[in-house]
JSON list of C-alpha atoms in Angstrom, two decimals:
[
{"chain": "A", "resi": 1, "resn": "PRO", "atom": "CA", "xyz": [-102.00, 112.15, -39.24]},
{"chain": "A", "resi": 2, "resn": "ASP", "atom": "CA", "xyz": [-99.93, 109.47, -40.99]},
{"chain": "A", "resi": 3, "resn": "VAL", "atom": "CA", "xyz": [-101.40, 106.52, -38.64]},
{"chain": "A", "resi": 4, "resn": "ILE", "atom": "CA", "xyz": [-103.37, 103.95, -40.87]},
{"chain": "A", "resi": 5, "resn": "ILE", "atom": "CA", "xyz": [-106.28, 102.24, -38.99]},
{"chain": "A", "resi": 6, "resn": "GLU", "atom": "CA", "xyz": [-107.58, 98.95, -40.30]},
{"chain": "A", "resi": 7, "resn": "ALA", "atom": "CA", "xyz": [-110.58, 97.27, -39.08]},
{"chain": "A", "resi": 8, "resn": "GLN", "atom": "CA", "xyz": [-111.31, 93.77, -39.23]},
{"chain": "A", "resi": 9, "resn": "PHE", "atom": "CA", "xyz": [-114.87, 92.17, -39.11]},
{"chain": "A", "resi": 10, "resn": "ASP", "atom": "CA", "xyz": [-116.51, 88.67, -39.69]},
{"chain": "A", "resi": 11, "resn": "ASP", "atom": "CA", "xyz": [-119.75, 87.85, -41.19]},
{"chain": "A", "resi": 12, "resn": "ASN", "atom": "CA", "xyz": [-121.54, 88.33, -37.87]},
{"chain": "A", "resi": 13, "resn": "ASP", "atom": "CA", "xyz": [-120.28, 92.09, -37.67]},
{"chain": "A", "resi": 14, "resn": "ALA", "atom": "CA", "xyz": [-121.67, 92.64, -41.43]},
{"chain": "A", "resi": 15, "resn": "GLU", "atom": "CA", "xyz": [-125.05, 91.60, -40.10]},
{"chain": "A", "resi": 16, "resn": "HIS", "atom": "CA", "xyz": [-124.86, 94.98, -37.92]},
{"chain": "A", "resi": 17, "resn": "GLY", "atom": "CA", "xyz": [-124.32, 96.91, -41.10]},
{"chain": "A", "resi": 18, "resn": "GLN", "atom": "CA", "xyz": [-122.24, 100.09, -41.52]},
{"chain": "A", "resi": 19, "resn": "ASP", "atom": "CA", "xyz": [-123.19, 101.93, -38.42]},
{"chain": "A", "resi": 20, "resn": "HIS", "atom": "CA", "xyz": [-121.22, 98.93, -36.40]},
{"chain": "A", "resi": 21, "resn": "LEU", "atom": "CA", "xyz": [-118.15, 99.23, -38.43]},
{"chain": "A", "resi": 22, "resn": "GLN", "atom": "CA", "xyz": [-118.17, 102.99, -37.90]},
{"chain": "A", "resi": 23, "resn": "ASP", "atom": "CA", "xyz": [-118.40, 102.40, -34.04]},
{"chain": "A", "resi": 24, "resn": "ALA", "atom": "CA", "xyz": [-115.35, 100.10, -34.22]},
{"chain": "A", "resi": 25, "resn": "LEU", "atom": "CA", "xyz": [-113.33, 102.56, -36.16]},
{"chain": "A", "resi": 26, "resn": "THR", "atom": "CA", "xyz": [-114.21, 105.42, -33.88]},
{"chain": "A", "resi": 27, "resn": "ASP", "atom": "CA", "xyz": [-113.17, 103.25, -30.79]},
{"chain": "A", "resi": 28, "resn": "ASP", "atom": "CA", "xyz": [-109.79, 102.38, -32.28]},
{"chain": "A", "resi": 29, "resn": "ILE", "atom": "CA", "xyz": [-109.31, 106.02, -33.08]},
{"chain": "A", "resi": 30, "resn": "LYS", "atom": "CA", "xyz": [-110.08, 106.92, -29.30]},
{"chain": "A", "resi": 31, "resn": "LYS", "atom": "CA", "xyz": [-107.42, 104.09, -28.18]},
{"chain": "A", "resi": 32, "resn": "LEU", "atom": "CA", "xyz": [-104.84, 105.26, -30.59]},
{"chain": "A", "resi": 33, "resn": "SER", "atom": "CA", "xyz": [-104.99, 108.98, -29.33]},
{"chain": "A", "resi": 34, "resn": "LEU", "atom": "CA", "xyz": [-104.32, 107.52, -25.65]},
{"chain": "A", "resi": 35, "resn": "ASP", "atom": "CA", "xyz": [-101.71, 105.07, -26.76]},
{"chain": "A", "resi": 36, "resn": "THR", "atom": "CA", "xyz": [-98.74, 106.11, -24.67]},
{"chain": "A", "resi": 37, "resn": "GLY", "atom": "CA", "xyz": [-96.69, 103.43, -26.20]},
{"chain": "A", "resi": 38, "resn": "LYS", "atom": "CA", "xyz": [-95.70, 104.08, -29.83]},
{"chain": "A", "resi": 39, "resn": "ALA", "atom": "CA", "xyz": [-98.26, 106.21, -31.45]},
{"chain": "A", "resi": 40, "resn": "ALA", "atom": "CA", "xyz": [-95.43, 108.66, -33.07]},
{"chain": "A", "resi": 41, "resn": "GLY", "atom": "CA", "xyz": [-93.66, 107.28, -35.94]},
{"chain": "A", "resi": 42, "resn": "VAL", "atom": "CA", "xyz": [-95.89, 104.32, -36.62]},
{"chain": "A", "resi": 43, "resn": "THR", "atom": "CA", "xyz": [-96.90, 104.00, -40.17]},
{"chain": "A", "resi": 44, "resn": "GLY", "atom": "CA", "xyz": [-99.48, 101.20, -39.82]},
{"chain": "A", "resi": 45, "resn": "VAL", "atom": "CA", "xyz": [-101.27, 100.16, -36.83]},
{"chain": "A", "resi": 46, "resn": "HIS", "atom": "CA", "xyz": [-103.55, 96.96, -36.78]},
{"chain": "A", "resi": 47, "resn": "ARG", "atom": "CA", "xyz": [-106.26, 96.80, -34.47]},
{"chain": "A", "resi": 48, "resn": "THR", "atom": "CA", "xyz": [-108.81, 94.02, -33.63]},
{"chain": "A", "resi": 49, "resn": "LYS", "atom": "CA", "xyz": [-111.50, 93.37, -31.15]},
{"chain": "A", "resi": 50, "resn": "GLN", "atom": "CA", "xyz": [-109.40, 91.60, -28.76]},
{"chain": "A", "resi": 51, "resn": "ASP", "atom": "CA", "xyz": [-106.55, 94.27, -28.83]},
{"chain": "A", "resi": 52, "resn": "ASP", "atom": "CA", "xyz": [-108.19, 96.90, -26.46]},
{"chain": "A", "resi": 53, "resn": "GLY", "atom": "CA", "xyz": [-104.86, 98.91, -25.86]},
{"chain": "A", "resi": 54, "resn": "PRO", "atom": "CA", "xyz": [-104.28, 100.74, -22.82]},
{"chain": "A", "resi": 55, "resn": "LYS", "atom": "CA", "xyz": [-106.74, 103.00, -21.39]},
{"chain": "A", "resi": 56, "resn": "VAL", "atom": "CA", "xyz": [-105.93, 106.29, -19.55]},
{"chain": "A", "resi": 57, "resn": "ASN", "atom": "CA", "xyz": [-108.51, 107.68, -17.52]},
{"chain": "A", "resi": 58, "resn": "ASP", "atom": "CA", "xyz": [-106.28, 110.20, -15.68]},
{"chain": "A", "resi": 59, "resn": "PRO", "atom": "CA", "xyz": [-104.85, 112.88, -17.92]},
{"chain": "A", "resi": 60, "resn": "ARG", "atom": "CA", "xyz": [-102.07, 113.39, -15.75]},
{"chain": "A", "resi": 61, "resn": "LEU", "atom": "CA", "xyz": [-100.75, 110.02, -16.56]},
{"chain": "A", "resi": 62, "resn": "LEU", "atom": "CA", "xyz": [-100.58, 111.07, -20.28]},
{"chain": "A", "resi": 63, "resn": "PRO", "atom": "CA", "xyz": [-96.97, 111.93, -21.84]},
{"chain": "A", "resi": 64, "resn": "ASP", "atom": "CA", "xyz": [-96.53, 115.72, -22.39]},
{"chain": "A", "resi": 65, "resn": "GLU", "atom": "CA", "xyz": [-96.89, 115.59, -26.32]},
{"chain": "A", "resi": 66, "resn": "PHE", "atom": "CA", "xyz": [-100.64, 114.42, -25.88]},
{"chain": "A", "resi": 67, "resn": "LEU", "atom": "CA", "xyz": [-101.36, 117.51, -23.52]},
{"chain": "A", "resi": 68, "resn": "GLN", "atom": "CA", "xyz": [-102.18, 120.93, -24.27]},
{"chain": "A", "resi": 69, "resn": "ARG", "atom": "CA", "xyz": [-100.81, 123.41, -21.78]},
{"chain": "A", "resi": 70, "resn": "THR", "atom": "CA", "xyz": [-102.97, 126.11, -20.60]},
{"chain": "A", "resi": 71, "resn": "ALA", "atom": "CA", "xyz": [-102.54, 129.08, -18.06]},
{"chain": "A", "resi": 72, "resn": "LYS", "atom": "CA", "xyz": [-104.50, 132.05, -16.56]},
{"chain": "A", "resi": 73, "resn": "VAL", "atom": "CA", "xyz": [-103.33, 135.48, -16.02]},
{"chain": "A", "resi": 74, "resn": "VAL", "atom": "CA", "xyz": [-103.35, 136.15, -12.33]},
{"chain": "A", "resi": 75, "resn": "TYR", "atom": "CA", "xyz": [-101.60, 139.45, -12.10]},
{"chain": "A", "resi": 76, "resn": "ILE", "atom": "CA", "xyz": [-100.46, 142.45, -14.28]},
{"chain": "A", "resi": 77, "resn": "LEU", "atom": "CA", "xyz": [-96.97, 143.19, -13.24]},
{"chain": "A", "resi": 78, "resn": "GLU", "atom": "CA", "xyz": [-96.26, 146.37, -15.53]},
{"chain": "A", "resi": 79, "resn": "LYS", "atom": "CA", "xyz": [-98.55, 148.16, -17.93]},
{"chain": "A", "resi": 80, "resn": "LYS", "atom": "CA", "xyz": [-96.34, 148.76, -20.95]},
{"chain": "A", "resi": 81, "resn": "HIS", "atom": "CA", "xyz": [-98.96, 150.59, -23.03]},
{"chain": "A", "resi": 82, "resn": "SER", "atom": "CA", "xyz": [-99.17, 154.18, -22.68]},
{"chain": "A", "resi": 83, "resn": "ARG", "atom": "CA", "xyz": [-102.94, 154.18, -22.76]},
{"chain": "A", "resi": 84, "resn": "ALA", "atom": "CA", "xyz": [-102.79, 156.89, -25.44]},
{"chain": "A", "resi": 85, "resn": "ALA", "atom": "CA", "xyz": [-103.96, 156.25, -29.02]},
{"chain": "A", "resi": 86, "resn": "THR", "atom": "CA", "xyz": [-104.39, 158.14, -32.31]},
{"chain": "A", "resi": 87, "resn": "GLY", "atom": "CA", "xyz": [-107.70, 157.69, -34.16]},
{"chain": "A", "resi": 88, "resn": "PHE", "atom": "CA", "xyz": [-110.85, 159.29, -35.43]},
{"chain": "A", "resi": 89, "resn": "ILE", "atom": "CA", "xyz": [-114.03, 160.21, -33.72]},
{"chain": "A", "resi": 90, "resn": "LYS", "atom": "CA", "xyz": [-117.80, 159.40, -35.01]},
{"chain": "A", "resi": 91, "resn": "LEU", "atom": "CA", "xyz": [-121.25, 159.55, -33.90]},
{"chain": "A", "resi": 92, "resn": "LEU", "atom": "CA", "xyz": [-122.49, 156.38, -32.38]},
{"chain": "A", "resi": 93, "resn": "ALA", "atom": "CA", "xyz": [-125.04, 154.33, -34.81]},
{"chain": "A", "resi": 94, "resn": "ASP", "atom": "CA", "xyz": [-127.86, 154.13, -32.83]},
{"chain": "A", "resi": 95, "resn": "ARG", "atom": "CA", "xyz": [-129.34, 157.89, -32.40]},
{"chain": "A", "resi": 96, "resn": "ASN", "atom": "CA", "xyz": [-132.20, 156.96, -30.42]},
{"chain": "A", "resi": 97, "resn": "SER", "atom": "CA", "xyz": [-130.13, 155.44, -27.33]},
{"chain": "A", "resi": 98, "resn": "GLU", "atom": "CA", "xyz": [-129.27, 157.15, -24.36]},
{"chain": "A", "resi": 99, "resn": "LEU", "atom": "CA", "xyz": [-125.58, 156.69, -24.93]},
{"chain": "A", "resi": 100, "resn": "PHE", "atom": "CA", "xyz": [-125.94, 158.79, -28.09]},
{"chain": "A", "resi": 101, "resn": "LYS", "atom": "CA", "xyz": [-126.62, 161.87, -26.25]},
{"chain": "A", "resi": 102, "resn": "ARG", "atom": "CA", "xyz": [-123.54, 161.42, -23.90]},
{"chain": "A", "resi": 103, "resn": "CYS", "atom": "CA", "xyz": [-120.96, 159.63, -25.87]},
{"chain": "A", "resi": 104, "resn": "ALA", "atom": "CA", "xyz": [-119.01, 159.51, -29.39]},
{"chain": "A", "resi": 105, "resn": "MET", "atom": "CA", "xyz": [-117.13, 156.74, -30.70]},
{"chain": "A", "resi": 106, "resn": "PHE", "atom": "CA", "xyz": [-113.18, 156.88, -30.78]},
{"chain": "A", "resi": 107, "resn": "SER", "atom": "CA", "xyz": [-111.82, 154.53, -33.60]},
{"chain": "A", "resi": 108, "resn": "PRO", "atom": "CA", "xyz": [-107.99, 153.96, -33.26]},
{"chain": "A", "resi": 109, "resn": "VAL", "atom": "CA", "xyz": [-105.62, 153.87, -36.06]},
{"chain": "A", "resi": 110, "resn": "ASP", "atom": "CA", "xyz": [-103.87, 150.95, -34.38]},
{"chain": "A", "resi": 111, "resn": "HIS", "atom": "CA", "xyz": [-106.39, 148.17, -34.47]},
{"chain": "A", "resi": 112, "resn": "ARG", "atom": "CA", "xyz": [-104.83, 146.51, -31.51]},
{"chain": "A", "resi": 113, "resn": "VAL", "atom": "CA", "xyz": [-106.17, 149.08, -29.33]},
{"chain": "A", "resi": 114, "resn": "PRO", "atom": "CA", "xyz": [-109.81, 148.65, -28.50]},
{"chain": "A", "resi": 115, "resn": "ARG", "atom": "CA", "xyz": [-112.53, 151.27, -29.58]},
{"chain": "A", "resi": 116, "resn": "VAL", "atom": "CA", "xyz": [-113.40, 153.95, -26.92]},
{"chain": "A", "resi": 117, "resn": "TYR", "atom": "CA", "xyz": [-116.53, 155.76, -25.72]},
{"chain": "A", "resi": 118, "resn": "VAL", "atom": "CA", "xyz": [-115.64, 159.41, -25.21]},
{"chain": "A", "resi": 119, "resn": "PRO", "atom": "CA", "xyz": [-117.86, 162.05, -23.82]},
{"chain": "A", "resi": 120, "resn": "LEU", "atom": "CA", "xyz": [-119.24, 164.46, -26.25]},
{"chain": "A", "resi": 121, "resn": "ALA", "atom": "CA", "xyz": [-118.14, 167.22, -23.80]},
{"chain": "A", "resi": 122, "resn": "ASP", "atom": "CA", "xyz": [-114.54, 166.43, -24.89]},
{"chain": "A", "resi": 123, "resn": "CYS", "atom": "CA", "xyz": [-115.46, 166.72, -28.82]},
{"chain": "A", "resi": 124, "resn": "PRO", "atom": "CA", "xyz": [-115.41, 170.02, -30.49]},
{"chain": "A", "resi": 125, "resn": "PRO", "atom": "CA", "xyz": [-118.70, 172.14, -29.78]},
{"chain": "A", "resi": 126, "resn": "ASP", "atom": "CA", "xyz": [-120.06, 171.66, -33.76]},
{"chain": "A", "resi": 127, "resn": "PHE", "atom": "CA", "xyz": [-119.04, 167.89, -33.93]},
{"chain": "A", "resi": 128, "resn": "VAL", "atom": "CA", "xyz": [-123.05, 166.66, -33.46]},
{"chain": "A", "resi": 129, "resn": "ALA", "atom": "CA", "xyz": [-124.07, 169.15, -35.96]},
{"chain": "A", "resi": 130, "resn": "LYS", "atom": "CA", "xyz": [-121.33, 168.58, -38.49]},
{"chain": "A", "resi": 131, "resn": "PRO", "atom": "CA", "xyz": [-119.47, 165.25, -37.77]},
{"chain": "A", "resi": 132, "resn": "GLU", "atom": "CA", "xyz": [-118.52, 164.97, -41.45]},
{"chain": "A", "resi": 133, "resn": "ALA", "atom": "CA", "xyz": [-116.16, 167.79, -40.85]},
{"chain": "A", "resi": 134, "resn": "TYR", "atom": "CA", "xyz": [-114.06, 165.87, -38.43]},
{"chain": "A", "resi": 135, "resn": "SER", "atom": "CA", "xyz": [-114.04, 162.60, -40.38]},
{"chain": "A", "resi": 136, "resn": "GLN", "atom": "CA", "xyz": [-110.43, 163.15, -41.39]},
{"chain": "A", "resi": 137, "resn": "MET", "atom": "CA", "xyz": [-109.42, 164.79, -38.31]},
{"chain": "A", "resi": 138, "resn": "LEU", "atom": "CA", "xyz": [-106.54, 162.91, -35.97]},
{"chain": "A", "resi": 139, "resn": "PHE", "atom": "CA", "xyz": [-107.24, 162.99, -32.25]},
{"chain": "A", "resi": 140, "resn": "ILE", "atom": "CA", "xyz": [-105.34, 161.65, -29.30]},
{"chain": "A", "resi": 141, "resn": "CYS", "atom": "CA", "xyz": [-107.55, 159.73, -26.68]},
{"chain": "A", "resi": 142, "resn": "ARG", "atom": "CA", "xyz": [-106.35, 158.18, -23.56]},
{"chain": "A", "resi": 143, "resn": "ILE", "atom": "CA", "xyz": [-108.19, 155.08, -22.13]},
{"chain": "A", "resi": 144, "resn": "VAL", "atom": "CA", "xyz": [-109.06, 155.46, -18.47]},
{"chain": "A", "resi": 145, "resn": "ASP", "atom": "CA", "xyz": [-111.35, 152.49, -17.89]},
{"chain": "A", "resi": 146, "resn": "TRP", "atom": "CA", "xyz": [-112.79, 149.29, -19.35]},
{"chain": "A", "resi": 147, "resn": "LYS", "atom": "CA", "xyz": [-115.37, 147.50, -17.54]},
{"chain": "A", "resi": 148, "resn": "GLU", "atom": "CA", "xyz": [-115.61, 143.86, -17.86]},
{"chain": "A", "resi": 149, "resn": "ASP", "atom": "CA", "xyz": [-119.29, 143.80, -18.97]},
{"chain": "A", "resi": 150, "resn": "SER", "atom": "CA", "xyz": [-118.42, 146.50, -21.82]},
{"chain": "A", "resi": 151, "resn": "ASN", "atom": "CA", "xyz": [-117.27, 145.64, -25.35]},
{"chain": "A", "resi": 152, "resn": "PHE", "atom": "CA", "xyz": [-115.65, 149.28, -25.72]},
{"chain": "A", "resi": 153, "resn": "ALA", "atom": "CA", "xyz": [-113.32, 150.98, -23.14]},
{"chain": "A", "resi": 154, "resn": "SER", "atom": "CA", "xyz": [-114.07, 154.57, -21.79]},
{"chain": "A", "resi": 155, "resn": "GLY", "atom": "CA", "xyz": [-111.47, 157.27, -22.41]},
{"chain": "A", "resi": 156, "resn": "GLN", "atom": "CA", "xyz": [-111.09, 161.11, -22.84]},
{"chain": "A", "resi": 157, "resn": "LEU", "atom": "CA", "xyz": [-109.92, 163.00, -25.85]},
{"chain": "A", "resi": 158, "resn": "CYS", "atom": "CA", "xyz": [-106.74, 164.86, -25.10]},
{"chain": "A", "resi": 159, "resn": "LYS", "atom": "CA", "xyz": [-106.32, 167.20, -28.06]},
{"chain": "A", "resi": 160, "resn": "SER", "atom": "CA", "xyz": [-106.67, 167.40, -31.94]},
{"chain": "A", "resi": 161, "resn": "LEU", "atom": "CA", "xyz": [-103.62, 166.83, -33.78]},
{"chain": "A", "resi": 162, "resn": "GLY", "atom": "CA", "xyz": [-104.73, 168.03, -37.31]},
{"chain": "A", "resi": 163, "resn": "GLN", "atom": "CA", "xyz": [-105.34, 166.58, -40.71]},
{"chain": "A", "resi": 164, "resn": "ALA", "atom": "CA", "xyz": [-104.49, 162.65, -41.29]},
{"chain": "A", "resi": 165, "resn": "GLY", "atom": "CA", "xyz": [-101.78, 162.14, -43.83]},
{"chain": "A", "resi": 166, "resn": "GLU", "atom": "CA", "xyz": [-99.71, 165.25, -42.86]},
{"chain": "A", "resi": 167, "resn": "ILE", "atom": "CA", "xyz": [-96.17, 164.74, -41.37]},
{"chain": "A", "resi": 168, "resn": "GLU", "atom": "CA", "xyz": [-96.77, 166.72, -38.22]},
{"chain": "A", "resi": 169, "resn": "PRO", "atom": "CA", "xyz": [-99.91, 165.37, -36.88]},
{"chain": "A", "resi": 170, "resn": "GLU", "atom": "CA", "xyz": [-98.92, 161.61, -37.64]},
{"chain": "A", "resi": 171, "resn": "SER", "atom": "CA", "xyz": [-95.69, 162.22, -36.16]},
{"chain": "A", "resi": 172, "resn": "GLU", "atom": "CA", "xyz": [-97.12, 163.63, -32.86]},
{"chain": "A", "resi": 173, "resn": "GLY", "atom": "CA", "xyz": [-99.49, 160.82, -32.53]},
{"chain": "A", "resi": 174, "resn": "ILE", "atom": "CA", "xyz": [-96.67, 158.18, -32.83]},
{"chain": "A", "resi": 175, "resn": "LEU", "atom": "CA", "xyz": [-94.42, 160.00, -30.19]},
{"chain": "A", "resi": 176, "resn": "THR", "atom": "CA", "xyz": [-97.75, 160.55, -27.85]},
{"chain": "A", "resi": 177, "resn": "GLU", "atom": "CA", "xyz": [-98.57, 156.90, -28.31]},
{"chain": "A", "resi": 178, "resn": "TYR", "atom": "CA", "xyz": [-95.04, 155.44, -27.33]},
{"chain": "A", "resi": 179, "resn": "GLY", "atom": "CA", "xyz": [-94.89, 157.87, -24.45]},
{"chain": "A", "resi": 180, "resn": "VAL", "atom": "CA", "xyz": [-91.97, 159.89, -25.98]},
{"chain": "A", "resi": 181, "resn": "ASP", "atom": "CA", "xyz": [-91.47, 163.42, -24.45]},
{"chain": "A", "resi": 182, "resn": "PHE", "atom": "CA", "xyz": [-91.13, 165.83, -27.22]},
{"chain": "A", "resi": 183, "resn": "SER", "atom": "CA", "xyz": [-91.70, 168.95, -25.49]},
{"chain": "A", "resi": 184, "resn": "ASP", "atom": "CA", "xyz": [-88.94, 171.87, -25.70]},
{"chain": "A", "resi": 185, "resn": "PHE", "atom": "CA", "xyz": [-85.88, 171.50, -23.85]},
{"chain": "A", "resi": 186, "resn": "SER", "atom": "CA", "xyz": [-85.89, 173.74, -20.66]},
{"chain": "A", "resi": 187, "resn": "PRO", "atom": "CA", "xyz": [-83.45, 176.81, -20.16]},
{"chain": "A", "resi": 188, "resn": "GLU", "atom": "CA", "xyz": [-81.28, 174.67, -17.72]},
{"chain": "A", "resi": 189, "resn": "VAL", "atom": "CA", "xyz": [-80.52, 172.14, -20.53]},
{"chain": "A", "resi": 190, "resn": "LEU", "atom": "CA", "xyz": [-79.95, 174.79, -23.09]},
{"chain": "A", "resi": 191, "resn": "GLU", "atom": "CA", "xyz": [-77.41, 176.53, -20.77]},
{"chain": "A", "resi": 192, "resn": "CYS", "atom": "CA", "xyz": [-75.15, 173.42, -21.10]},
{"chain": "A", "resi": 193, "resn": "LEU", "atom": "CA", "xyz": [-74.80, 173.92, -24.75]},
{"chain": "A", "resi": 194, "resn": "PRO", "atom": "CA", "xyz": [-71.86, 176.23, -26.09]},
{"chain": "A", "resi": 195, "resn": "GLN", "atom": "CA", "xyz": [-72.99, 179.74, -26.17]},
{"chain": "A", "resi": 196, "resn": "ASN", "atom": "CA", "xyz": [-70.35, 181.03, -28.62]},
{"chain": "A", "resi": 197, "resn": "LEU", "atom": "CA", "xyz": [-72.03, 180.50, -31.99]},
{"chain": "A", "resi": 198, "resn": "PRO", "atom": "CA", "xyz": [-71.03, 179.26, -34.68]},
{"chain": "A", "resi": 199, "resn": "TRP", "atom": "CA", "xyz": [-69.25, 176.33, -32.59]},
{"chain": "A", "resi": 200, "resn": "VAL", "atom": "CA", "xyz": [-66.55, 174.33, -34.19]},
{"chain": "A", "resi": 201, "resn": "ILE", "atom": "CA", "xyz": [-64.29, 171.53, -33.08]},
{"chain": "A", "resi": 202, "resn": "SER", "atom": "CA", "xyz": [-60.98, 172.63, -32.03]},
{"chain": "A", "resi": 203, "resn": "PRO", "atom": "CA", "xyz": [-57.84, 171.19, -33.92]},
{"chain": "A", "resi": 204, "resn": "GLY", "atom": "CA", "xyz": [-56.74, 169.42, -30.92]},
{"chain": "A", "resi": 205, "resn": "GLU", "atom": "CA", "xyz": [-59.84, 167.64, -30.21]},
{"chain": "A", "resi": 206, "resn": "LEU", "atom": "CA", "xyz": [-60.57, 166.75, -33.57]},
{"chain": "A", "resi": 207, "resn": "ALA", "atom": "CA", "xyz": [-57.30, 165.13, -33.83]},
{"chain": "A", "resi": 208, "resn": "LYS", "atom": "CA", "xyz": [-58.38, 162.74, -31.16]},
{"chain": "A", "resi": 209, "resn": "ARG", "atom": "CA", "xyz": [-61.60, 161.77, -32.81]},
{"chain": "A", "resi": 210, "resn": "ARG", "atom": "CA", "xyz": [-62.07, 159.44, -35.81]},
{"chain": "A", "resi": 211, "resn": "ASP", "atom": "CA", "xyz": [-63.79, 161.26, -38.55]},
{"chain": "A", "resi": 212, "resn": "LEU", "atom": "CA", "xyz": [-67.06, 159.27, -39.68]},
{"chain": "A", "resi": 213, "resn": "ARG", "atom": "CA", "xyz": [-68.22, 162.31, -41.73]}
]
């Protein structure tokens, strides 16, 4: 961006007008962009008609700093997202469409997750009649498919969490999104805990530990 381009022209050039000068400057800019010699760090470059500069037709011959690396995804090795999201449901905007009779729109709280079509059968029975009653109700939706020709994914409502803004629904939604198992411990696990309550650390055990309380 710091390179300065100067163009020289004689009286013959002036007869061709401003358009000819503009074309000359454009050609010089193109040559400079392909200059494999010393484009970087040059504070002034003087170009004339006789100085054509190097011309590179094969991009593979250009140095790396002039190339934009590109890539293509060829395989999904592991799906890291749980495909579950917390959000709200609402009716589709087009009430005359056939899709309106079958699906509702799920809008995730996390905007990195796409909006999802969910079957009306998964929604509460009175959702179509009173959609405003569920405008602040949190739901868990799990994405099951996303067709290439569709702007929205397809999913299923798993459960209703409760009112948005409350601690328990919000916490359960976050744990579900990240695939954290927060179900109750099984009896086998609870049997591993001390049964004689209240339990205290014995003096001998306490003597071997560093007190970080």
